[in-house]
Tab-separated table of C-alpha atoms in Angstrom:
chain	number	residue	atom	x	y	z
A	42	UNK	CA	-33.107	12.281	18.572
A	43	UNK	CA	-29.934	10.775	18.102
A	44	UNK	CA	-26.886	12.471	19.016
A	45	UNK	CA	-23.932	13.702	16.677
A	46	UNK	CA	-20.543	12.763	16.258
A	47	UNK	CA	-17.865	12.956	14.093
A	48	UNK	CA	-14.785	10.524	13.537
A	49	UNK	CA	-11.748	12.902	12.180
A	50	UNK	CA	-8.879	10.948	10.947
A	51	UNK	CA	-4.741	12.857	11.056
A	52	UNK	CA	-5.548	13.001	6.618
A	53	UNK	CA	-8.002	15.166	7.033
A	54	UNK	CA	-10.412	12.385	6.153
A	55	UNK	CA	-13.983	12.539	8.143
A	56	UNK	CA	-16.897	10.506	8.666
A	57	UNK	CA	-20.375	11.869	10.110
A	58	UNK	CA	-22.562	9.916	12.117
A	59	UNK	CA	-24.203	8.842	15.747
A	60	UNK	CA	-23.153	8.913	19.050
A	61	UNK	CA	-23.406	5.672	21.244
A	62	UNK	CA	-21.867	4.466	23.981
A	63	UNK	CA	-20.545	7.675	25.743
A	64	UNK	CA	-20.306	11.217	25.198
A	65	UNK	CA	-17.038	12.940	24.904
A	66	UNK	CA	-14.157	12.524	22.677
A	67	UNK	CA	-11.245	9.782	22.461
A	68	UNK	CA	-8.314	9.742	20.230
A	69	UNK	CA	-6.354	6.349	19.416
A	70	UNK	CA	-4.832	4.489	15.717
A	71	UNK	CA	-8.165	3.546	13.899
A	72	UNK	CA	-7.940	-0.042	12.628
A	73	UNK	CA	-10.608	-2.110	11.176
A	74	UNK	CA	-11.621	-5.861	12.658
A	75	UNK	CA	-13.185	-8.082	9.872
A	76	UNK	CA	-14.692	-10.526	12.775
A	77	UNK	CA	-18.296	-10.901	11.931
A	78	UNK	CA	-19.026	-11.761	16.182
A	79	UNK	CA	-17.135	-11.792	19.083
A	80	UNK	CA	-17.411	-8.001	19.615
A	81	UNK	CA	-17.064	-7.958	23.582
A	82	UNK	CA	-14.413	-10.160	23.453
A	83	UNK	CA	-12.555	-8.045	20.826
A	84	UNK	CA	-13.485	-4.399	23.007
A	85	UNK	CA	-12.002	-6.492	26.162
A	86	UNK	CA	-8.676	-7.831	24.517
A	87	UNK	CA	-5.770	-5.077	26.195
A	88	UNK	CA	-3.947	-5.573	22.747
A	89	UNK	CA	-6.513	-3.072	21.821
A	90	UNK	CA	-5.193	-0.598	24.413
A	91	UNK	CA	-3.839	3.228	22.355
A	92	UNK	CA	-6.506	1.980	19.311
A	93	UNK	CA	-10.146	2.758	17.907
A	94	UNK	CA	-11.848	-0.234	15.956
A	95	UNK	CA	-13.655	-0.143	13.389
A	96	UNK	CA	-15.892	-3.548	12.554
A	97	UNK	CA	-16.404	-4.624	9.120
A	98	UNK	CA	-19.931	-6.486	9.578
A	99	UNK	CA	-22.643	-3.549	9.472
A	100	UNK	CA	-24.772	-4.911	12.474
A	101	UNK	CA	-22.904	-5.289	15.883
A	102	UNK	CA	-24.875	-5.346	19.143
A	103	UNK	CA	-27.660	-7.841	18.234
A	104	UNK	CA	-26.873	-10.535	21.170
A	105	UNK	CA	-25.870	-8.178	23.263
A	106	UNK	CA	-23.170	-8.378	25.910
A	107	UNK	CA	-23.047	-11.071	28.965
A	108	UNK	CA	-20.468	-11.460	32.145
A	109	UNK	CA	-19.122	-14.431	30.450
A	110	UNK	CA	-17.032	-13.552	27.360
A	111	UNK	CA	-14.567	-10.731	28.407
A	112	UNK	CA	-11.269	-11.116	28.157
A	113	UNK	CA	-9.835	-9.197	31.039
A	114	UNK	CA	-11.383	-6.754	33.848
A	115	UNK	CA	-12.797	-4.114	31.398
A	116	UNK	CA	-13.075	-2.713	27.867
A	117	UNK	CA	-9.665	-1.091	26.682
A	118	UNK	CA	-10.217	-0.123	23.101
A	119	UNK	CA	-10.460	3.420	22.925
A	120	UNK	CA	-13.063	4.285	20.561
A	121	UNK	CA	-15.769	1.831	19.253
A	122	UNK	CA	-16.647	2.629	15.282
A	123	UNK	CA	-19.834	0.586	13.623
A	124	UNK	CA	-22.238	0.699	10.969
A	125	UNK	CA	-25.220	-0.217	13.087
A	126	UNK	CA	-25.464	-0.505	17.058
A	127	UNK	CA	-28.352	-2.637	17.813
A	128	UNK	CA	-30.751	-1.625	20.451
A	129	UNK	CA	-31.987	-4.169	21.119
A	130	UNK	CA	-30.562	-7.828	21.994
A	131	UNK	CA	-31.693	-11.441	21.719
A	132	UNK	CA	-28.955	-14.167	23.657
A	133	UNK	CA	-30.069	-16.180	26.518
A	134	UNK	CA	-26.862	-15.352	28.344
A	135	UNK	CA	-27.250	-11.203	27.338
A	136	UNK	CA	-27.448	-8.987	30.813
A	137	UNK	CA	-26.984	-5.519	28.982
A	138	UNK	CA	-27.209	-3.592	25.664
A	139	UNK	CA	-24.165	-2.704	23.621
A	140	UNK	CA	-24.649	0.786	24.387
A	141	UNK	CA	-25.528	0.521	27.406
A	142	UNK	CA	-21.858	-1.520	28.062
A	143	UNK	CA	-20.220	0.969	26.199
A	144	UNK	CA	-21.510	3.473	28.115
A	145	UNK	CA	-21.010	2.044	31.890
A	146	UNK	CA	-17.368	1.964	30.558
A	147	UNK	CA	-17.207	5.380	29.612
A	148	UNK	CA	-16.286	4.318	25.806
A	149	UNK	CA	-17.182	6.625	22.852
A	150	UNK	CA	-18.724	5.122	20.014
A	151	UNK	CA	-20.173	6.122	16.373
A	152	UNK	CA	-22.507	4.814	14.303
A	153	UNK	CA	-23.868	5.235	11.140
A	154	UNK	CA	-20.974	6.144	9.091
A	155	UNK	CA	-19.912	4.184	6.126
A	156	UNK	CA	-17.429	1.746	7.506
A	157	UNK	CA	-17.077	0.229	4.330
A	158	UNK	CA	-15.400	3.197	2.933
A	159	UNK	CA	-13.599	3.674	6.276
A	160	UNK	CA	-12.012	0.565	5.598
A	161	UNK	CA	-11.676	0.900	1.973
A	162	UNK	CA	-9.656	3.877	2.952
A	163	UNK	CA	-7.451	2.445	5.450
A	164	UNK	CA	-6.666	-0.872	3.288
A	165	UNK	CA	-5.079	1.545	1.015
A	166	UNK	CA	-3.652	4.380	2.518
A	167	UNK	CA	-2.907	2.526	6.246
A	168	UNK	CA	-3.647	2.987	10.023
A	169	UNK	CA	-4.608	6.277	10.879
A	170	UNK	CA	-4.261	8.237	13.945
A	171	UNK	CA	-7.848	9.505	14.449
A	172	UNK	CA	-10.411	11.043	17.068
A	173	UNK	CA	-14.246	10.917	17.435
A	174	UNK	CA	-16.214	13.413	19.364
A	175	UNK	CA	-19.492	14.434	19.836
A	176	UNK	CA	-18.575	17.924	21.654
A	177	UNK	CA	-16.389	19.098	19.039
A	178	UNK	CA	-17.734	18.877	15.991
A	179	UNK	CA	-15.294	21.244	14.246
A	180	UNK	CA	-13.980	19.185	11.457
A	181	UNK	CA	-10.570	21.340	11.351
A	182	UNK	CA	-10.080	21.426	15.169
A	183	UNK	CA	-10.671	17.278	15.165
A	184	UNK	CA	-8.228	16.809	12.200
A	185	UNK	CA	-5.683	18.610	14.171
A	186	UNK	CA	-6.005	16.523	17.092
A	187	UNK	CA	-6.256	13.684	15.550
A	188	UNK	CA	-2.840	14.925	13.976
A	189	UNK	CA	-1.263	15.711	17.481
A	190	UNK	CA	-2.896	12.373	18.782
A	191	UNK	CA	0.504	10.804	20.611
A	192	UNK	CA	-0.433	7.255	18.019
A	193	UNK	CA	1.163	3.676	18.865
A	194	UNK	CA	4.781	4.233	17.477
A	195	UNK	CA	7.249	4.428	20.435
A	196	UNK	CA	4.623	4.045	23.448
A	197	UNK	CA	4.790	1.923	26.371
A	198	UNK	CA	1.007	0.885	26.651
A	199	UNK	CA	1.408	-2.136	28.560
A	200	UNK	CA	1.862	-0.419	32.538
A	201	UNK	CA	-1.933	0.721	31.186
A	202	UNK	CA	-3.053	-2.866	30.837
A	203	UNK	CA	-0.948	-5.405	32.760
A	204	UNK	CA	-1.388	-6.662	36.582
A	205	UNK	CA	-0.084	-4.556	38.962
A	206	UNK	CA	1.402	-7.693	41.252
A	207	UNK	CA	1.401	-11.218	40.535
A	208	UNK	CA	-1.237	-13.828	41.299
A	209	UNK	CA	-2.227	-17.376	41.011
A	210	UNK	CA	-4.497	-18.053	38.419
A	211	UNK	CA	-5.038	-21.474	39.279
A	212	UNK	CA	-4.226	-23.312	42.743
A	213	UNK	CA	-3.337	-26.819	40.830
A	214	UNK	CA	-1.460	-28.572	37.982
A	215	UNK	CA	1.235	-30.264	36.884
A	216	UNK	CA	3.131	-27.509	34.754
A	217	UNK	CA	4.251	-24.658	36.761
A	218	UNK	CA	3.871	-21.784	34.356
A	219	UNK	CA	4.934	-18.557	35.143
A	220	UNK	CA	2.816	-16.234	32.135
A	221	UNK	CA	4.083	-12.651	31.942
A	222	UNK	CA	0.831	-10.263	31.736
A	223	UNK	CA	1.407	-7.389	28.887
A	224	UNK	CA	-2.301	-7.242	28.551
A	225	UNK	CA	-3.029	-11.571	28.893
A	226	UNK	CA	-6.163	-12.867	27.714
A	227	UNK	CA	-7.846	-14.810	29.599
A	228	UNK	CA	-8.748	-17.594	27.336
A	229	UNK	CA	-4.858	-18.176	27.692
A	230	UNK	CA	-4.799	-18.842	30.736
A	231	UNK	CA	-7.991	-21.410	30.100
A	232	UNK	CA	-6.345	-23.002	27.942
A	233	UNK	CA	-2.981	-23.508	29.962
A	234	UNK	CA	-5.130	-24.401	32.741
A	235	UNK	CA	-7.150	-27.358	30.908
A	236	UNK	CA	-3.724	-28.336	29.743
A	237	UNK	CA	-2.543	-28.998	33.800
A	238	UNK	CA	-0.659	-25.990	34.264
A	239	UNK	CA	-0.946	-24.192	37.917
A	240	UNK	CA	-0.383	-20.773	36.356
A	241	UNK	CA	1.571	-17.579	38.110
A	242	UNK	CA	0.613	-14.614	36.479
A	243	UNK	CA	3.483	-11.663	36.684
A	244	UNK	CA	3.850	-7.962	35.614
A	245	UNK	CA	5.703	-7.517	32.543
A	246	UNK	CA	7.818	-5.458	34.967
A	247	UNK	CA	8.941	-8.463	36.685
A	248	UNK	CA	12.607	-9.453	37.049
A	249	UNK	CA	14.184	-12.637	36.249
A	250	UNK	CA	14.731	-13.722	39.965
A	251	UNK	CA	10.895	-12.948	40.300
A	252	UNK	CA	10.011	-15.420	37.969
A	253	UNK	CA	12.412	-17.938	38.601
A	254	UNK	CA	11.983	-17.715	42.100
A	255	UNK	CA	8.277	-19.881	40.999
A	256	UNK	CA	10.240	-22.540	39.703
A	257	UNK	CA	8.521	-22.724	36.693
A	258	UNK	CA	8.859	-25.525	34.147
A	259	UNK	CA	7.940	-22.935	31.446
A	260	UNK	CA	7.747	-18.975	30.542
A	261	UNK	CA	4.497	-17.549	28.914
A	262	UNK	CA	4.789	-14.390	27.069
A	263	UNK	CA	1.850	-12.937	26.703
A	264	UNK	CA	0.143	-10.590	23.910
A	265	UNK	CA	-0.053	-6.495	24.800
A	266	UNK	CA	-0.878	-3.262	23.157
A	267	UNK	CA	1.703	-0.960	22.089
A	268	UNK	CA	5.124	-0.778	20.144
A	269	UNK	CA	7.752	-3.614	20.879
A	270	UNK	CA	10.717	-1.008	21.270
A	271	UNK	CA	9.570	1.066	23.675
A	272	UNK	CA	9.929	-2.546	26.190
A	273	UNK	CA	13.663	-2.483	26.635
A	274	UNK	CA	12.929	-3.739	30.386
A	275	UNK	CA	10.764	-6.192	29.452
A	276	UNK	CA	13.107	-7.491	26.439
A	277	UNK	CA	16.190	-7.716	29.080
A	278	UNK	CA	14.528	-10.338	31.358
A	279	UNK	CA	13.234	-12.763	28.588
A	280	UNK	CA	17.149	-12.084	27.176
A	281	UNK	CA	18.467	-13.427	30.799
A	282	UNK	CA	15.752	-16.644	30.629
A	283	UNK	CA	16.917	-17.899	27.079
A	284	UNK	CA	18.378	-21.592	27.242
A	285	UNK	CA	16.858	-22.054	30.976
A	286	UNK	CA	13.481	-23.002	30.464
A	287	UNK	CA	11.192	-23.790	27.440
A	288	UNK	CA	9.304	-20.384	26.234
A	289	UNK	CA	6.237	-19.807	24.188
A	290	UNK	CA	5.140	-16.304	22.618
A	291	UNK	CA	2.190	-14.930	21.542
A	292	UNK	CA	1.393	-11.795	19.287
A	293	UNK	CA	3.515	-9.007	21.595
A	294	UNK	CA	5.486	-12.101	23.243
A	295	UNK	CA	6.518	-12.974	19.423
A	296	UNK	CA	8.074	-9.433	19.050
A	297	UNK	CA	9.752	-9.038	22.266
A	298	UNK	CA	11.226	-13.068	22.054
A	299	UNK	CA	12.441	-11.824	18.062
A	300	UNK	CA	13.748	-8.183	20.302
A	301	UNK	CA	15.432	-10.637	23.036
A	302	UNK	CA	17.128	-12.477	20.210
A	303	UNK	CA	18.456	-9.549	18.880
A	304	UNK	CA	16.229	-8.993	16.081
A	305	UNK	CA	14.579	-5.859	14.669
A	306	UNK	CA	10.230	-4.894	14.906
A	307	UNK	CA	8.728	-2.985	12.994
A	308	UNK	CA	5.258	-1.293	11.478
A	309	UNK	CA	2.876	-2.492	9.763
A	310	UNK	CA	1.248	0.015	7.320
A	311	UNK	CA	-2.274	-1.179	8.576
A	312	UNK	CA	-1.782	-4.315	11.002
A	313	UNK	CA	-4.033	-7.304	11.000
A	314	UNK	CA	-6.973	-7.709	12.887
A	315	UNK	CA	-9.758	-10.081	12.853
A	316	UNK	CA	-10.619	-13.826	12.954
A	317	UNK	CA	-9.656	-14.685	9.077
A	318	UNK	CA	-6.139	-13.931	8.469
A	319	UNK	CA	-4.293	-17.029	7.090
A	320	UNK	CA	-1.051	-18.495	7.896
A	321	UNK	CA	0.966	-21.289	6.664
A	322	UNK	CA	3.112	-23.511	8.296
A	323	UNK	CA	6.482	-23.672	6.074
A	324	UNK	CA	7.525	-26.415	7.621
A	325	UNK	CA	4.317	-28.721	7.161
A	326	UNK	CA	2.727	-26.764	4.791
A	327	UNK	CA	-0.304	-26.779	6.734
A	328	UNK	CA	-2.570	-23.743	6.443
A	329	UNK	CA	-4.265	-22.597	9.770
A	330	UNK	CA	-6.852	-19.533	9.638
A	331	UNK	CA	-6.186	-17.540	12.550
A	332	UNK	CA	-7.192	-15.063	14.892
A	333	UNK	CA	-4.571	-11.669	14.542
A	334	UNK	CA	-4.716	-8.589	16.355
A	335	UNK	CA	-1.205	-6.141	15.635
A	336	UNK	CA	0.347	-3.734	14.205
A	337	UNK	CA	3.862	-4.486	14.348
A	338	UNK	CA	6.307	-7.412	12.887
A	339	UNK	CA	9.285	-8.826	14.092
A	340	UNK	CA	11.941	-9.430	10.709
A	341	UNK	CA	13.346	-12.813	11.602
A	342	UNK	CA	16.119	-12.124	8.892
A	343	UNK	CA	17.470	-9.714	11.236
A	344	UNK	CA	18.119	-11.967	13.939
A	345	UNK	CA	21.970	-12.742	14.636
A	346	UNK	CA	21.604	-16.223	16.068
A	347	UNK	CA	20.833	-18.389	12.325
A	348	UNK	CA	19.456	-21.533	14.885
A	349	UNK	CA	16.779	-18.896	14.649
A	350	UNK	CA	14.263	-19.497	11.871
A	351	UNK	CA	10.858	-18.368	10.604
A	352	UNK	CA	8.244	-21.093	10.519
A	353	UNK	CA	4.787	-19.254	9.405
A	354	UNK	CA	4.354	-16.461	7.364
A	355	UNK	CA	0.939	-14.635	6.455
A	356	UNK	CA	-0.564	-15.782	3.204
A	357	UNK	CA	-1.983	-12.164	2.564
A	358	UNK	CA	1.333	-9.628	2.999
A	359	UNK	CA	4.142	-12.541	3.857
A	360	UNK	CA	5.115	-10.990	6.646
A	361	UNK	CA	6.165	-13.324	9.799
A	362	UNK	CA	3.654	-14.847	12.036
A	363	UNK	CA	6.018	-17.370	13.750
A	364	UNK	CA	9.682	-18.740	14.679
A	365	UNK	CA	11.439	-20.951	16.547
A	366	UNK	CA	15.026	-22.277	17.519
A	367	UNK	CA	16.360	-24.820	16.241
A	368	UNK	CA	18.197	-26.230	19.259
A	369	UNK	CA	16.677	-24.300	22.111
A	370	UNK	CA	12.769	-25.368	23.524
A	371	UNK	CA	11.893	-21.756	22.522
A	372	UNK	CA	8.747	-20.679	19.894
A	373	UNK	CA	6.283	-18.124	19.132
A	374	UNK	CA	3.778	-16.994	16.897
A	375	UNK	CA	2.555	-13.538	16.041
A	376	UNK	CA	-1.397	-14.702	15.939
A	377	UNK	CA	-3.837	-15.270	18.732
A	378	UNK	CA	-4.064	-19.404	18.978
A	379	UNK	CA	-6.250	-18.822	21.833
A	380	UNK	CA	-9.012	-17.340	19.434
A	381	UNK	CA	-11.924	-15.828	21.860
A	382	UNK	CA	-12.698	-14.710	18.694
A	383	UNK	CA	-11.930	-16.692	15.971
A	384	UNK	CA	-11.272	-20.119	14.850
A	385	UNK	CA	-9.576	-22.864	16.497
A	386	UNK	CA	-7.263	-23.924	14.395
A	387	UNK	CA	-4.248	-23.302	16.557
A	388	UNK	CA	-4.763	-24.340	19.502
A	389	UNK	CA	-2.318	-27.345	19.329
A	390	UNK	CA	0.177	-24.747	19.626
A	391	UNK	CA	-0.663	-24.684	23.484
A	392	UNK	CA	-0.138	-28.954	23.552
A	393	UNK	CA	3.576	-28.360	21.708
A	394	UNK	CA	4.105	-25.707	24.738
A	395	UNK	CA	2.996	-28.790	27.241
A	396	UNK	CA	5.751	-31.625	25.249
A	397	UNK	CA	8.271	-28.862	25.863
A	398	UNK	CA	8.057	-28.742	29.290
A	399	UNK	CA	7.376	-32.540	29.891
């Protein structure tokens, strides 16, 4: 017999349904993914660090999970929420079930709750600090921690996710590339790789004589979990690099490049997350669907320096997805061009990166 749980979100709002993956309870912003595959990639990605995701497709589970397609050393979503959990798998690659993975991480999950009124209900009201548990099943004790839940807001999540000391990713290449972990993917660093880079990862705690001390021809900024302002450290060495070295940003590198140039971040009301979300170029007017996982933008408007502009905005909300300076070798964009999910339509943005630094 199947085991209980409930999923309690700070509204008061709960869901009933099936434990799997582990027993106990875990607390983190609920979001929803609208990927339809790619689920071990997406419970791997560190950007999910502080957060509990719900998927949109009902089945998830049905190839199973393999040693192949993680995205760093271990699942960091908090809380996995689903429709169905397959038991069993079909891939040629699969070693383990779902649950099984889930479990082995020690990673609640739920199933069999409605996530299509889950996400109905946080496409209108917003992100919601929430908890699942299958040892309290109190509905007023779980609203109330999910209501004292500490939420993404203010938090430093990336010391959670990033390196502790730096390392070589690669031994060769013609780019040196130093690429600032806040939670890296590593389908970045593929792609920099395939592109002739000899990559040095480095803690987003490093200092600017660190990463000069490489000799790097360009500065990676990597994607992360967490709120932008809470990264003053982080926003004070990529504030000392500007004008020294061609830099490229990615989802939490975006925001902390928009913080370095003095510009505000702020949050979303529910984020974007999933392998659909579609951007357009305002310079070309080229539309790329792209791979998005946050929950905070930066407002290019409130940058000081005007050689600043915005260059993609999101076709859904027109918020900001990108910038770039207009005399400077310095640009970033708030999706995932790596993908691993999602489509590949931005992956040149990793070849502009390369003609910067040739």
């Amino acid at each position: 017999m199947n085991k209980e749980a409930i999923l309690a979100l700070e509204d008061g709002r709960v869901f009933r349904g099936f434990s799997f993956g582990a027993s106990g309870e875990a607390a983190g912003e609920v979001v929803f993914n609208t990927s339809m595959m790619g689920y071990q990639e997406i419970l791997t990605d560190p950007s999910y660090k502080g957060q509990m995701v719900c998927m949109t497709y009902p089945l998830i589970g049905n190839y199973g999970v393999n040693r192949q397609d993680v995205e760093s050393i271990r699942p960091f979503v908090e809380g996995f929420i689903v429709k169905e959990a397959s038991k069993t798998y079909s891939n040629w690659r699969a070693t383990e079930a779902l649950g099984d993975y889930l479990k082995r991480n020690r990673i609640v999950g739920i199933e069999g709750i409605d996530t299509r009124a889950l996400t109905k209900h946080l496409r209108e009201e917003g992100a919601k600090k929430g908890i699942i548990s299958t040892k309290d099943l109190n509905h007023k004790s779980l609203i109330k921690k999910a209501v004292e839940s500490p939420g993404l807001v203010g938090r430093d999540l990336i010391k959670e996710v990033m390196c502790k000391k730096a390392y070589d990713w690669n031994a060769k290449g013609k780019f040196r590339v130093v690429a600032v972990d806040s939670g890296i993917k590593h389908n970045i660093l593929r792609h920099l790789e395939k592109r002739n880079c000899r990559v040095r990862v480095v803690p987003a705690t490093a200092k600017k004589e660190e990463i000069q001390a490489f000799k790097p021809h360009g500065l990676f900024l990597s994607n992360g979990p967490g709120d932008p302002e809470a990264l003053p450290y982080i926003v004070d060495t990529v504030k000392g690099l500007i004008g020294e070295l061609p830099i490229f940003g990615i989802c939490l590198g975006h925001q902390i490049l928009g913080r370095a140039f003095g510009g505000k971040t702020y949050k979303l009301k529910f984020g974007h997350h999933g392998g659909n979300q579609p951007v357009i170029d305002l310079r070309t007017k080229r539309v790329e669907i792209t791979a998005q996982n946050h929950g905070f933008a930066v407002d290019v408007d409130s940058i000081p320096d005007k050689n600043v502009i915005l260059t993609h905005i999101n076709l859904n909300d027109k918020t900001s997805e990108g910038m770039e300076h207009k005399k400077l070798p310095i640009f970033s964009v708030q999706y995932h061009p790596e993908a691993a999910p999602g489509p590949h339509d931005a992956w040149h943005h990793f070849d502009r990166f390369i003609e910067l630094m040739e």
